[in-house]
Amino acid sequence: MQNFIEIWQYMPHGMCLLWQPWLVALWAGSDLLIFLSYAAIPFALLTVLRKRKDIPFSGLVVLFASFILLCGLTHLMGIVTLWYPIYPWVGMLKLATGLVSAATAVVLFRLIPTLTALPSPAQLAEANQQLEAEAAAHDATLAKLEELVSERTEELRVANANLAVQAREAVHRSANLLSVVTSLTRQTARGHERTDEFVDTLLGRIHSLARATSTVIRGDDNYSGDLATIVKLQLEPVLLTYGERIDIQGPPTQIISEAAQQISLAIHELATNAQKYSFARDPGARVAIAWTVEDRDGSQLFTLTWREDLPGGGTAEEPSAEQAGFGTTLLTRIVPRVLRGTAVRTLADGKLEYRLEAPASAVLADPADTAAAALAARLVDENFDDD
């Protein structure tokens, strides 16, 4: 320790330079510039570390800053030794610099594989571009998915709305049909005293409505049915027995459910009477059913005709008032009024003809107009009560 304290036993470094002013100035100036630079560099590195917490291997940066600062201090001490021979202290400082330098070198060599594996700025830029492209692709996919979901949601909304409309339509039609059936039951009961006759007549009329309704339901979304199919369904029991004596003619005609119900009831009544009073009495009795849709006075008119002919010499008969009752009222008053038309039933020269005329709009109209069935139920009661 004596040597560390008694430094004056050594010569100042300036004596080695012969104290030549220019050489001393050159030596001291160079060391000062190096010290200032070596002091500024660590300050800059530590400032970056303080502001950027995400820099990897920050410990290595601290080692480099310490190593550079210590190197700068050795140069500062080199200036001091020009006049003051503090060589022991300078030696200790150089030892510290050497230790830090060695530690920095060891750490640096150990980190070489990791440092060389770090992507270059060009690689980072390329990776960033790929990520941006993938992000753009994901955004485009998400936009398409959102558009698809929006379309599917709109389709589902429309489908639900259509289902709701159809459900309301079905409920409304069912309620109207039940009203007609209820009125038919009540009015049929008034004309029959015997239970078996009442049941047979009522079941026939209900089956007539059921056939017409089932035909319409099997149609498209417009709740329409083919008139020829409806007529044949109503005549099915008669066709099985007297098919060769029944002629059905008419163009393909789609009619709405309310018209199908009314025409079915009319065909059922006419077929029942023909089976009782014509086919059973005259083996040559024939029936012709036809319909047309034609222009008349600037509007279309639907016409349905039923003709019974007894060529064997028999005479077609009208049912008696007791036998006819509600059936006659249904044919001549209720059905034409529901269809906003007219009906005529005539008997002459052994022939019976039933002619129903109605505006085509009442038969082929928009099926959204479902008020006709409710009107039918009301007319069933009003017209029969008038008789």
GROMACS .gro file of C-alpha atoms in nm:
model
  387
    1MET     CA    1   0.000   0.000   0.000
    2GLN     CA    2   0.300   0.226   0.054
    3ASN     CA    3   0.359   0.228  -0.318
    4PHE     CA    4  -0.003   0.338  -0.378
    5ILE     CA    5   0.040   0.635  -0.145
    6GLU     CA    6   0.393   0.754  -0.210
    7ILE     CA    7   0.349   0.816  -0.582
    8TRP     CA    8   0.619   1.081  -0.601
    9GLN     CA    9   0.883   0.818  -0.627
   10TYR     CA   10   0.768   0.782  -0.988
   11MET     CA   11   0.833   1.024  -1.271
   12PRO     CA   12   0.544   1.208  -1.438
   13HIS     CA   13   0.477   1.090  -1.792
   14GLY     CA   14   0.548   1.440  -1.921
   15MET     CA   15   0.914   1.391  -1.854
   16CYS     CA   16   0.914   1.110  -2.112
   17LEU     CA   17   0.787   1.369  -2.357
   18LEU     CA   18   1.069   1.606  -2.251
   19TRP     CA   19   0.794   1.848  -2.160
   20GLN     CA   20   0.779   1.967  -2.514
   21PRO     CA   21   0.468   2.182  -2.527
   22TRP     CA   22   0.341   2.067  -2.865
   23LEU     CA   23   0.389   1.696  -2.775
   24VAL     CA   24   0.229   1.734  -2.434
   25ALA     CA   25  -0.062   1.920  -2.593
   26LEU     CA   26  -0.099   1.654  -2.861
   27TRP     CA   27  -0.095   1.374  -2.605
   28ALA     CA   28  -0.333   1.540  -2.363
   29GLY     CA   29  -0.568   1.665  -2.636
   30SER     CA   30  -0.601   1.322  -2.798
   31ASP     CA   31  -0.674   1.151  -2.466
   32LEU     CA   32  -0.931   1.419  -2.377
   33LEU     CA   33  -1.114   1.375  -2.709
   34ILE     CA   34  -1.115   0.997  -2.662
   35PHE     CA   35  -1.247   1.031  -2.306
   36LEU     CA   36  -1.529   1.266  -2.407
   37SER     CA   37  -1.634   1.032  -2.690
   38TYR     CA   38  -1.611   0.724  -2.468
   39ALA     CA   39  -1.823   0.898  -2.206
   40ALA     CA   40  -2.088   1.008  -2.458
   41ILE     CA   41  -2.133   0.663  -2.616
   42PRO     CA   42  -2.239   0.484  -2.290
   43PHE     CA   43  -2.468   0.773  -2.209
   44ALA     CA   44  -2.640   0.730  -2.547
   45LEU     CA   45  -2.669   0.352  -2.503
   46LEU     CA   46  -2.819   0.380  -2.156
   47THR     CA   47  -3.062   0.647  -2.276
   48VAL     CA   48  -3.189   0.410  -2.548
   49LEU     CA   49  -3.225   0.128  -2.293
   50ARG     CA   50  -3.424   0.355  -2.063
   51LYS     CA   51  -3.666   0.455  -2.340
   52ARG     CA   52  -3.695   0.115  -2.506
   53LYS     CA   53  -3.780  -0.160  -2.260
   54ASP     CA   54  -3.827  -0.417  -2.537
   55ILE     CA   55  -3.464  -0.426  -2.657
   56PRO     CA   56  -3.334  -0.784  -2.631
   57PHE     CA   57  -3.006  -0.866  -2.448
   58SER     CA   58  -3.011  -0.540  -2.250
   59GLY     CA   59  -2.745  -0.685  -2.015
   60LEU     CA   60  -2.499  -0.709  -2.303
   61VAL     CA   61  -2.567  -0.345  -2.386
   62VAL     CA   62  -2.490  -0.249  -2.022
   63LEU     CA   63  -2.162  -0.444  -2.038
   64PHE     CA   64  -2.063  -0.263  -2.356
   65ALA     CA   65  -2.149   0.075  -2.200
   66SER     CA   66  -1.940  -0.009  -1.889
   67PHE     CA   67  -1.648  -0.131  -2.097
   68ILE     CA   68  -1.645   0.183  -2.313
   69LEU     CA   69  -1.679   0.413  -2.012
   70LEU     CA   70  -1.387   0.245  -1.835
   71CYS     CA   71  -1.175   0.275  -2.149
   72GLY     CA   72  -1.255   0.645  -2.154
   73LEU     CA   73  -1.151   0.681  -1.790
   74THR     CA   74  -0.814   0.519  -1.864
   75HIS     CA   75  -0.754   0.786  -2.125
   76LEU     CA   76  -0.858   1.054  -1.875
   77MET     CA   77  -0.607   0.913  -1.626
   78GLY     CA   78  -0.348   0.920  -1.906
   79ILE     CA   79  -0.382   1.300  -1.908
   80VAL     CA   80  -0.341   1.314  -1.529
   81THR     CA   81  -0.024   1.105  -1.540
   82LEU     CA   82   0.142   1.362  -1.760
   83TRP     CA   83   0.188   1.572  -1.447
   84TYR     CA   84   0.099   1.340  -1.159
   85PRO     CA   85   0.253   0.991  -1.155
   86ILE     CA   86  -0.051   0.802  -1.018
   87TYR     CA   87   0.046   0.489  -1.200
   88PRO     CA   88  -0.076   0.245  -0.931
   89TRP     CA   89  -0.428   0.391  -0.951
   90VAL     CA   90  -0.421   0.391  -1.328
   91GLY     CA   91  -0.315   0.027  -1.313
   92MET     CA   92  -0.614  -0.061  -1.092
   93LEU     CA   93  -0.842   0.122  -1.333
   94LYS     CA   94  -0.696  -0.070  -1.625
   95LEU     CA   95  -0.745  -0.395  -1.434
   96ALA     CA   96  -1.112  -0.312  -1.385
   97THR     CA   97  -1.136  -0.224  -1.755
   98GLY     CA   98  -0.975  -0.554  -1.846
   99LEU     CA   99  -1.215  -0.755  -1.627
  100VAL     CA  100  -1.520  -0.585  -1.771
  101SER     CA  101  -1.379  -0.621  -2.122
  102ALA     CA  102  -1.320  -0.993  -2.066
  103ALA     CA  103  -1.672  -1.042  -1.927
  104THR     CA  104  -1.815  -0.857  -2.226
  105ALA     CA  105  -1.618  -1.073  -2.467
  106VAL     CA  106  -1.728  -1.398  -2.296
  107VAL     CA  107  -2.094  -1.298  -2.297
  108LEU     CA  108  -2.068  -1.180  -2.656
  109PHE     CA  109  -1.917  -1.508  -2.777
  110ARG     CA  110  -2.180  -1.710  -2.593
  111LEU     CA  111  -2.453  -1.507  -2.762
  112ILE     CA  112  -2.311  -1.543  -3.113
  113PRO     CA  113  -2.552  -1.832  -3.213
  114THR     CA  114  -2.849  -1.641  -3.076
  115LEU     CA  115  -2.745  -1.312  -3.231
  116THR     CA  116  -2.679  -1.468  -3.571
  117ALA     CA  117  -3.022  -1.632  -3.560
  118LEU     CA  118  -3.193  -1.298  -3.521
  119PRO     CA  119  -3.376  -1.199  -3.841
  120SER     CA  120  -3.230  -0.919  -4.043
  121PRO     CA  121  -3.422  -0.597  -4.105
  122ALA     CA  122  -3.496  -0.718  -4.458
  123GLN     CA  123  -3.632  -1.045  -4.322
  124LEU     CA  124  -3.836  -0.858  -4.065
  125ALA     CA  125  -3.974  -0.632  -4.337
  126GLU     CA  126  -4.062  -0.933  -4.551
  127ALA     CA  127  -4.226  -1.109  -4.257
  128ASN     CA  128  -4.417  -0.790  -4.180
  129GLN     CA  129  -4.540  -0.772  -4.539
  130GLN     CA  130  -4.654  -1.134  -4.522
  131LEU     CA  131  -4.836  -1.065  -4.196
  132GLU     CA  132  -5.002  -0.762  -4.351
  133ALA     CA  133  -5.106  -0.971  -4.652
  134GLU     CA  134  -5.246  -1.242  -4.424
  135ALA     CA  135  -5.426  -0.980  -4.217
  136ALA     CA  136  -5.575  -0.833  -4.535
  137ALA     CA  137  -5.681  -1.181  -4.647
  138HIS     CA  138  -5.842  -1.245  -4.307
  139ASP     CA  139  -6.020  -0.911  -4.325
  140ALA     CA  140  -6.149  -0.998  -4.674
  141THR     CA  141  -6.262  -1.341  -4.552
  142LEU     CA  142  -6.430  -1.183  -4.250
  143ALA     CA  143  -6.605  -0.931  -4.476
  144LYS     CA  144  -6.728  -1.214  -4.700
  145LEU     CA  145  -6.846  -1.409  -4.397
  146GLU     CA  146  -7.027  -1.105  -4.263
  147GLU     CA  147  -7.186  -1.050  -4.603
  148LEU     CA  148  -7.283  -1.418  -4.622
  149VAL     CA  149  -7.424  -1.411  -4.270
  150SER     CA  150  -7.617  -1.096  -4.358
  151GLU     CA  151  -7.757  -1.261  -4.671
  152ARG     CA  152  -7.849  -1.578  -4.484
  153THR     CA  153  -8.005  -1.372  -4.206
  154GLU     CA  154  -8.213  -1.181  -4.461
  155GLU     CA  155  -8.315  -1.508  -4.631
  156LEU     CA  156  -8.411  -1.649  -4.292
  157ARG     CA  157  -8.609  -1.335  -4.211
  158VAL     CA  158  -8.796  -1.358  -4.541
  159ALA     CA  159  -8.855  -1.731  -4.492
  160ASN     CA  160  -8.985  -1.673  -4.139
  161ALA     CA  161  -9.208  -1.394  -4.266
  162ASN     CA  162  -9.345  -1.622  -4.540
  163LEU     CA  163  -9.400  -1.900  -4.288
  164ALA     CA  164  -9.578  -1.660  -4.057
  165VAL     CA  165  -9.803  -1.544  -4.343
  166GLN     CA  166  -9.876  -1.901  -4.449
  167ALA     CA  167  -9.940  -2.003  -4.089
  168ARG     CA  168 -10.186  -1.716  -4.043
  169GLU     CA  169 -10.343  -1.805  -4.377
  170ALA     CA  170 -10.379  -2.170  -4.276
  171VAL     CA  171 -10.529  -2.079  -3.938
  172HIS     CA  172 -10.766  -1.831  -4.102
  173ARG     CA  173 -10.878  -2.082  -4.365
  174SER     CA  174 -10.919  -2.354  -4.104
  175ALA     CA  175 -11.134  -2.125  -3.893
  176ASN     CA  176 -11.346  -2.032  -4.196
  177LEU     CA  177 -11.381  -2.396  -4.296
  178LEU     CA  178 -11.490  -2.486  -3.943
  179SER     CA  179 -11.747  -2.208  -3.963
  180VAL     CA  180 -11.885  -2.354  -4.285
  181VAL     CA  181 -11.891  -2.705  -4.136
  182THR     CA  182 -12.067  -2.577  -3.825
  183SER     CA  183 -12.333  -2.402  -4.034
  184LEU     CA  184 -12.374  -2.708  -4.257
  185THR     CA  185 -12.423  -2.924  -3.949
  186ARG     CA  186 -12.682  -2.693  -3.797
  187GLN     CA  187 -12.880  -2.645  -4.119
  188THR     CA  188 -12.862  -3.012  -4.220
  189ALA     CA  189 -12.998  -3.109  -3.880
  190ARG     CA  190 -13.301  -2.885  -3.932
  191GLY     CA  191 -13.406  -3.078  -4.242
  192HIS     CA  192 -13.381  -3.429  -4.095
  193GLU     CA  193 -13.568  -3.592  -3.815
  194ARG     CA  194 -13.395  -3.928  -3.844
  195THR     CA  195 -13.044  -3.952  -3.709
  196ASP     CA  196 -12.915  -4.194  -3.973
  197GLU     CA  197 -13.036  -3.974  -4.260
  198PHE     CA  198 -12.886  -3.668  -4.093
  199VAL     CA  199 -12.550  -3.840  -4.040
  200ASP     CA  200 -12.534  -3.967  -4.399
  201THR     CA  201 -12.620  -3.630  -4.546
  202LEU     CA  202 -12.386  -3.437  -4.316
  203LEU     CA  203 -12.094  -3.675  -4.372
  204GLY     CA  204 -12.141  -3.647  -4.747
  205ARG     CA  205 -12.122  -3.270  -4.735
  206ILE     CA  206 -11.823  -3.270  -4.496
  207HIS     CA  207 -11.639  -3.522  -4.715
  208SER     CA  208 -11.709  -3.294  -5.010
  209LEU     CA  209 -11.542  -3.004  -4.831
  210ALA     CA  210 -11.254  -3.228  -4.719
  211ARG     CA  211 -11.184  -3.346  -5.074
  212ALA     CA  212 -11.184  -2.992  -5.207
  213THR     CA  213 -10.960  -2.868  -4.926
  214SER     CA  214 -10.710  -3.153  -4.963
  215THR     CA  215 -10.687  -3.091  -5.336
  216VAL     CA  216 -10.611  -2.724  -5.282
  217ILE     CA  217 -10.355  -2.792  -5.007
  218ARG     CA  218 -10.163  -3.020  -5.240
  219GLY     CA  219 -10.131  -2.728  -5.481
  220ASP     CA  220  -9.869  -2.455  -5.483
  221ASP     CA  221  -9.821  -2.165  -5.246
  222ASN     CA  222 -10.117  -1.983  -5.405
  223TYR     CA  223 -10.366  -2.219  -5.237
  224SER     CA  224 -10.523  -2.310  -5.571
  225GLY     CA  225 -10.640  -2.640  -5.715
  226ASP     CA  226 -10.728  -2.785  -6.053
  227LEU     CA  227 -11.103  -2.772  -6.117
  228ALA     CA  228 -11.111  -3.100  -6.312
  229THR     CA  229 -10.945  -3.283  -6.024
  230ILE     CA  230 -11.186  -3.128  -5.774
  231VAL     CA  231 -11.490  -3.227  -5.983
  232LYS     CA  232 -11.367  -3.584  -6.028
  233LEU     CA  233 -11.303  -3.619  -5.655
  234GLN     CA  234 -11.660  -3.511  -5.580
  235LEU     CA  235 -11.796  -3.756  -5.839
  236GLU     CA  236 -11.569  -4.041  -5.738
  237PRO     CA  237 -11.841  -4.263  -5.579
  238VAL     CA  238 -12.072  -4.203  -5.878
  239LEU     CA  239 -11.793  -4.251  -6.132
  240LEU     CA  240 -11.713  -4.593  -5.987
  241THR     CA  241 -12.069  -4.708  -6.069
  242TYR     CA  242 -12.183  -4.492  -6.361
  243GLY     CA  243 -11.852  -4.369  -6.501
  244GLU     CA  244 -11.938  -4.444  -6.864
  245ARG     CA  245 -12.248  -4.226  -6.837
  246ILE     CA  246 -12.074  -3.917  -6.703
  247ASP     CA  247 -11.895  -3.671  -6.931
  248ILE     CA  248 -11.656  -3.408  -6.787
  249GLN     CA  249 -11.519  -3.136  -7.012
  250GLY     CA  250 -11.343  -2.807  -6.950
  251PRO     CA  251 -11.011  -2.631  -6.995
  252PRO     CA  252 -10.736  -2.658  -6.731
  253THR     CA  253 -10.850  -2.415  -6.464
  254GLN     CA  254 -10.689  -2.330  -6.133
  255ILE     CA  255 -10.938  -2.210  -5.874
  256ILE     CA  256 -10.885  -2.075  -5.523
  257SER     CA  257 -10.982  -2.267  -5.213
  258GLU     CA  258 -11.306  -2.079  -5.138
  259ALA     CA  259 -11.434  -2.137  -5.492
  260ALA     CA  260 -11.326  -2.501  -5.467
  261GLN     CA  261 -11.530  -2.544  -5.150
  262GLN     CA  262 -11.846  -2.389  -5.296
  263ILE     CA  263 -11.825  -2.572  -5.630
  264SER     CA  264 -11.753  -2.898  -5.445
  265LEU     CA  265 -12.066  -2.855  -5.234
  266ALA     CA  266 -12.271  -2.785  -5.546
  267ILE     CA  267 -12.131  -3.087  -5.736
  268HIS     CA  268 -12.189  -3.306  -5.432
  269GLU     CA  269 -12.555  -3.203  -5.405
  270LEU     CA  270 -12.615  -3.250  -5.778
  271ALA     CA  271 -12.439  -3.588  -5.784
  272THR     CA  272 -12.635  -3.710  -5.480
  273ASN     CA  273 -12.967  -3.610  -5.642
  274ALA     CA  274 -12.866  -3.762  -5.978
  275GLN     CA  275 -12.776  -4.090  -5.811
  276LYS     CA  276 -13.113  -4.099  -5.631
  277TYR     CA  277 -13.347  -3.965  -5.899
  278SER     CA  278 -13.184  -4.025  -6.239
  279PHE     CA  279 -12.929  -4.308  -6.251
  280ALA     CA  280 -13.141  -4.528  -6.027
  281ARG     CA  281 -13.452  -4.488  -6.248
  282ASP     CA  282 -13.319  -4.478  -6.604
  283PRO     CA  283 -13.036  -4.708  -6.721
  284GLY     CA  284 -12.970  -4.463  -7.003
  285ALA     CA  285 -12.942  -4.154  -6.786
  286ARG     CA  286 -12.639  -3.941  -6.862
  287VAL     CA  287 -12.474  -3.645  -6.696
  288ALA     CA  288 -12.253  -3.384  -6.862
  289ILE     CA  289 -12.044  -3.138  -6.663
  290ALA     CA  290 -11.865  -2.854  -6.840
  291TRP     CA  291 -11.710  -2.520  -6.754
  292THR     CA  292 -11.571  -2.227  -6.947
  293VAL     CA  293 -11.396  -1.897  -6.884
  294GLU     CA  294 -11.487  -1.641  -7.150
  295ASP     CA  295 -11.497  -1.267  -7.208
  296ARG     CA  296 -11.832  -1.103  -7.168
  297ASP     CA  297 -11.898  -0.728  -7.164
  298GLY     CA  298 -11.534  -0.646  -7.109
  299SER     CA  299 -11.480  -0.887  -6.819
  300GLN     CA  300 -11.421  -1.258  -6.780
  301LEU     CA  301 -11.707  -1.483  -6.678
  302PHE     CA  302 -11.679  -1.830  -6.529
  303THR     CA  303 -11.962  -2.069  -6.622
  304LEU     CA  304 -12.027  -2.417  -6.483
  305THR     CA  305 -12.312  -2.631  -6.625
  306TRP     CA  306 -12.458  -2.960  -6.506
  307ARG     CA  307 -12.695  -3.140  -6.746
  308GLU     CA  308 -12.893  -3.457  -6.672
  309ASP     CA  309 -13.054  -3.636  -6.966
  310LEU     CA  310 -13.279  -3.943  -6.946
  311PRO     CA  311 -13.296  -4.078  -7.304
  312GLY     CA  312 -13.477  -4.393  -7.188
  313GLY     CA  313 -13.799  -4.207  -7.157
  314GLY     CA  314 -13.780  -4.127  -6.790
  315THR     CA  315 -13.829  -3.783  -6.647
  316ALA     CA  316 -13.574  -3.607  -6.436
  317GLU     CA  317 -13.736  -3.500  -6.113
  318GLU     CA  318 -13.684  -3.219  -5.874
  319PRO     CA  319 -13.664  -3.337  -5.515
  320SER     CA  320 -13.969  -3.250  -5.310
  321ALA     CA  321 -13.959  -2.954  -5.076
  322GLU     CA  322 -13.899  -3.187  -4.783
  323GLN     CA  323 -13.630  -3.375  -4.975
  324ALA     CA  324 -13.465  -3.066  -5.115
  325GLY     CA  325 -13.453  -2.824  -4.825
  326PHE     CA  326 -13.106  -2.698  -4.757
  327GLY     CA  327 -12.960  -2.864  -5.071
  328THR     CA  328 -13.174  -2.655  -5.304
  329THR     CA  329 -13.099  -2.340  -5.107
  330LEU     CA  330 -12.729  -2.422  -5.122
  331LEU     CA  331 -12.735  -2.466  -5.501
  332THR     CA  332 -12.950  -2.175  -5.602
  333ARG     CA  333 -12.876  -1.913  -5.338
  334ILE     CA  334 -12.573  -1.971  -5.119
  335VAL     CA  335 -12.312  -2.093  -5.368
  336PRO     CA  336 -12.385  -1.822  -5.630
  337ARG     CA  337 -12.396  -1.548  -5.367
  338VAL     CA  338 -12.061  -1.652  -5.217
  339LEU     CA  339 -11.909  -1.648  -5.566
  340ARG     CA  340 -12.083  -1.317  -5.643
  341GLY     CA  341 -12.271  -1.474  -5.932
  342THR     CA  342 -12.603  -1.633  -6.025
  343ALA     CA  343 -12.735  -1.986  -6.056
  344VAL     CA  344 -13.034  -2.127  -6.237
  345ARG     CA  345 -13.178  -2.477  -6.200
  346THR     CA  346 -13.431  -2.572  -6.471
  347LEU     CA  347 -13.629  -2.886  -6.550
  348ALA     CA  348 -13.784  -2.921  -6.896
  349ASP     CA  349 -13.852  -3.201  -7.146
  350GLY     CA  350 -13.711  -3.467  -6.916
  351LYS     CA  351 -13.382  -3.278  -6.876
  352LEU     CA  352 -13.240  -3.102  -6.574
  353GLU     CA  353 -12.984  -2.826  -6.610
  354TYR     CA  354 -12.795  -2.639  -6.341
  355ARG     CA  355 -12.605  -2.334  -6.462
  356LEU     CA  356 -12.370  -2.139  -6.235
  357GLU     CA  357 -12.219  -1.812  -6.356
  358ALA     CA  358 -11.972  -1.601  -6.157
  359PRO     CA  359 -11.705  -1.340  -6.225
  360ALA     CA  360 -11.376  -1.509  -6.300
  361SER     CA  361 -11.219  -1.288  -6.033
  362ALA     CA  362 -11.426  -1.467  -5.769
  363VAL     CA  363 -11.305  -1.806  -5.888
  364LEU     CA  364 -10.955  -1.732  -6.016
  365ALA     CA  365 -10.887  -1.432  -5.789
  366ASP     CA  366 -10.593  -1.359  -5.562
  367PRO     CA  367 -10.597  -1.621  -5.286
  368ALA     CA  368 -10.504  -1.354  -5.033
  369ASP     CA  369 -10.874  -1.258  -5.034
  370THR     CA  370 -10.992  -1.513  -4.778
  371ALA     CA  371 -11.313  -1.341  -4.671
  372ALA     CA  372 -11.529  -1.559  -4.898
  373ALA     CA  373 -11.531  -1.860  -4.665
  374ALA     CA  374 -11.654  -1.649  -4.374
  375LEU     CA  375 -11.919  -1.505  -4.604
  376ALA     CA  376 -12.023  -1.858  -4.696
  377ALA     CA  377 -12.083  -1.953  -4.334
  378ARG     CA  378 -12.295  -1.642  -4.280
  379LEU     CA  379 -12.496  -1.697  -4.597
  380VAL     CA  380 -12.562  -2.058  -4.498
  381ASP     CA  381 -12.740  -1.935  -4.188
  382GLU     CA  382 -12.911  -1.630  -4.338
  383ASN     CA  383 -13.047  -1.802  -4.650
  384PHE     CA  384 -13.172  -2.109  -4.474
  385ASP     CA  385 -13.340  -1.907  -4.205
  386ASP     CA  386 -13.522  -1.712  -4.481
  387ASP     CA  387 -13.685  -2.030  -4.613
   0.00000   0.00000   0.00000
